[in-house]
Amino acid sequence: MSKPTLATVSLGGCEGCHVALLDAHEGLLDILGMADLVHSPFNGTETIPDRVDVVMVEGAVTTEEDLRRLRACRAAAGTLVAIGSCAVLGGIGGLRNLSPLSQVTHVAFGDTTKSPLLPRLLPNVHAVTDYVAVDISVAGCAPETELVVAALVAAITGQPHELPRRNLCDECHRTKNTLLMHSREFVSDAVYALMELDHIDEDSCLLEQGLMCMGPMTREGCGAKCTAMNVPCRGCSGPSRLDFESGGKAVDALAAILPAGALMYLEDLIGTGYRFTMPVSVFPAIVDTEESDNG
Amino acid sequence: MALGVYLSRCGGLVDAAIDVDEALANVREVAAVACVVDDVFDPIVVAAIESDIREGGVDAVVLAGNSAEHLSKSLSAGHLTRRLVSAGVNPNRIVVANLLEQVALAHPGDRIGATRKAAGIIDVAALFATMSPEVESIDLEPKRSVLVLGVTTEAMIAAQRLLQLGYEVVIADRGNGSATAASATVLKSTSAFVRGHARCKFIDGARLVDGDGWLGDYHIQIQSNEGSRRIVVGGILIARPDSAEWVAELREHFRVDVDDDGFARPLDPHNHPAETIDPGIMVVPVRVDGTAHRDKVAAADSVAMALVLRLSQTTVSHYGDTSAVDEALCGGCATCVRTCAFGACTLDENGRSHVDVRRCRGCGKCVVSCPVGARDIVSSPHDYLIEAVRSLSRVPVDVGHARVIGFLCGGCGYPAADAASEFVAQRGQGYPVTFMPLRIPCGGRLDTLYVLEAFKVGFDAVCVYRCRQGHCHNLIGNLDMDRRINLLRAVLRSRNIDDARLRIVDISPTEGERFVESVEEIYVSIASLTNGKGAAV
Ligand code: SF4
Ligand code: SF4
Ligand code: SF4
Ligand code: SF4
Ligand code: SF4
């Protein structure tokens, strides 16, 4: 009996998720022992074969070409695995949905006509789930190598695959102190940027120190590697309940424990709350004004 | 789930303003029983509903007619609910659709609009009745003792009645209550009887420092001239509703509402003049100078009787109108712990959140602030509220008319919307019929997701009604909501939705006129906005 086939495809992303897969080093040999890699950015074949047992997709749908390739992936794939926050949530590139396409192209390319050979940008960035059904999703930017490998092994062997569903605080090593006490005072009197603080306590919760940690709004699974390095979680794994907006929930949760005034003066409240999830938010793109409808 | 819908004509007031059969048309498709009755309190109607429950398998009931406020407070409604519960329906599945005050009386002269709105409100009640999980009950034997706060003439008369009926009475006064009672020139004999009674105690120089519990079983810590002591009583009687200190201390621990003057107030002065939000805490009406003696006696008697009615049962049932935690989701971020104004949340040694049901008021602040959805309130579940917003957006409106959704806090906005019917009757003109009300237990229960969803499904504006500052029946639910909603404005602006489409209205439960004005104002202000409403792309 021949081995199952595997293809990996990169849509509108940075190929960082593929790098996460390469980071498995010898672990990759296990995967290649289980499946034949028939198509991937590593081996350079042009087109996606008609029939592949497992297809891993990285990246968001940002151009007409992405969409065509995504549809080809779905048609070919027995099991479709979406890897990374771009594919699952729209990802960081999805922040372009905050502006109308005309403004985006003006800023990026200027007003001169672009080459007709370039793929045309879609009006908005989309997660792959906006167009096709996905069997296994692993968000993260990039996801932990072990999570990518585990998802592919599950897909190849036909095992069920489940991600943890709690928030990141569950696996963060930091301890809470003032958050554990009910009080009508906020846990911190201000919200600080990382470099504003002379000293960051290694062991206590970053929120309690006035740093914007997205841990509460973010799915665990990455091992809380950022908070372990004194860096607040930016929320790259997205919300643990996909019907919850991480931005809306950041507002709901943080307004209860940090002064809203301080949050409002954050450089970029929207970018903070929706950094990886704009395309899957309730309003995935800006609502055009009547003027721009007419124009 | 077999749904039974009973539309009450309310003595002809409802069918005068809406087409009752048309209003039931949608729900007939999903309900096992959908019928029009004269009055849901009529013994024949009650018996018919009971038989639908027992023999027809009906296990979710919508009573469409009177306001929820009316139904949850009046004694006859309490009786009706108990009969339906004993027939086999979980109390969380007995739901009221307010057609009388918020539709029929609010929109005279617009039969088509009012009928559509009534249908929408019935649909939402049907969602609630069928989507809500069953609540569990805790039964307890009530303590036959009462704490009276403040020495007044009414307090002494009520204490006398209670002592005569075999209750223990503790009378706490901020000053020297026993001396005040002894020096009473009127009703000397009553005062002497109370002071000399073996089952009566006075606590002078008292302050209430801690408390929790329910009707039938309150645990209260009192600090006084003699030090600190803990007392356990079945009920509390506020004889000095005008004492700012007592009221503030009570509101730290129990559900006591205040009126515009900051006085403790009964929730429904017409139907049940003694009862506050917490059913074991009764208010003696505020004394006005020169109140006739017989009126004081009558007031004291009715308060004592109301408490006795509650405490003379062999058991009282408390249904868990509380927050519940899904341990599979809770990661221990502790947001809920910090947020809960009643100290009902704690994290255990595994980092999972827990609810102390005796302290929890079901205000929903923890549900909103839990970023993973590990929490929910059984009597106001998340999935129902989202579905209700969607359902109300489907109520048809005439071309060119704006739709507005109003999230009405149960402590202020909802009773104010009821009170608005009186103002509408006075001026003889309704407010815009496309304003869709949705009750939430507290302003603090308003999740930003509901506001976003409302814009997404096509509402032109969202109004949130919340208690005035210092009057929140959950202490700070209103302020928490303000902070969230004001931060959400940045999110709306980022999608080109004008944040003037999102309005916070602070209101008191009796301010019907203000309610109508606020609705009309939002319609005026959105009429001039050109910039995009919801409708996600
Ligand atoms: S999820 Fe992150 S690492 Fe992966 S493709 Fe997108 S931007 Fe790159
Ligand atoms: S630092 Fe962040 S992830 Fe860690 S406990 Fe605090 S909020 Fe949670
Ligand atoms: S800690 Fe947060 S930002 Fe860092 S990897 Fe994990 S989810 Fe991503
Ligand atoms: S519902 Fe309100 S009172 Fe109950 S635990 Fe949550 S915040 Fe506390
Ligand atoms: S807010 Fe939610 S996740 Fe955080 S501790 Fe409370 S229940 Fe758990």
Short mmCIF file of C-alpha atoms in Angstrom, two decimals, chain A residues 36 38 52 60 68 99 110 113 173 179 192 228 243 258 274 280:
data_model
loop_
_atom_site.label_atom_id
_atom_site.label_comp_id
_atom_site.label_asym_id
_atom_site.label_seq_id
_atom_site.Cartn_x
_atom_site.Cartn_y
_atom_site.Cartn_z
CA ASP A 36 4.85 11.51 0.47
CA VAL A 38 3.90 15.84 -3.42
CA VAL A 52 -3.94 14.81 -2.25
CA ALA A 60 -4.83 34.40 4.23
CA ARG A 68 -8.19 30.23 -7.00
CA SER A 99 -8.91 50.92 4.95
CA GLY A 110 1.13 55.03 -5.92
CA THR A 113 -0.89 51.67 -13.38
CA HIS A 173 4.12 30.88 34.84
CA LEU A 179 -6.16 40.42 40.60
CA TYR A 192 2.54 51.27 30.05
CA ALA A 228 8.14 33.73 29.91
CA ASP A 243 -17.34 33.16 17.77
CA LEU A 258 -7.49 48.66 33.88
CA TYR A 274 -7.62 42.95 16.56
CA VAL A 280 -12.97 37.29 11.41
#
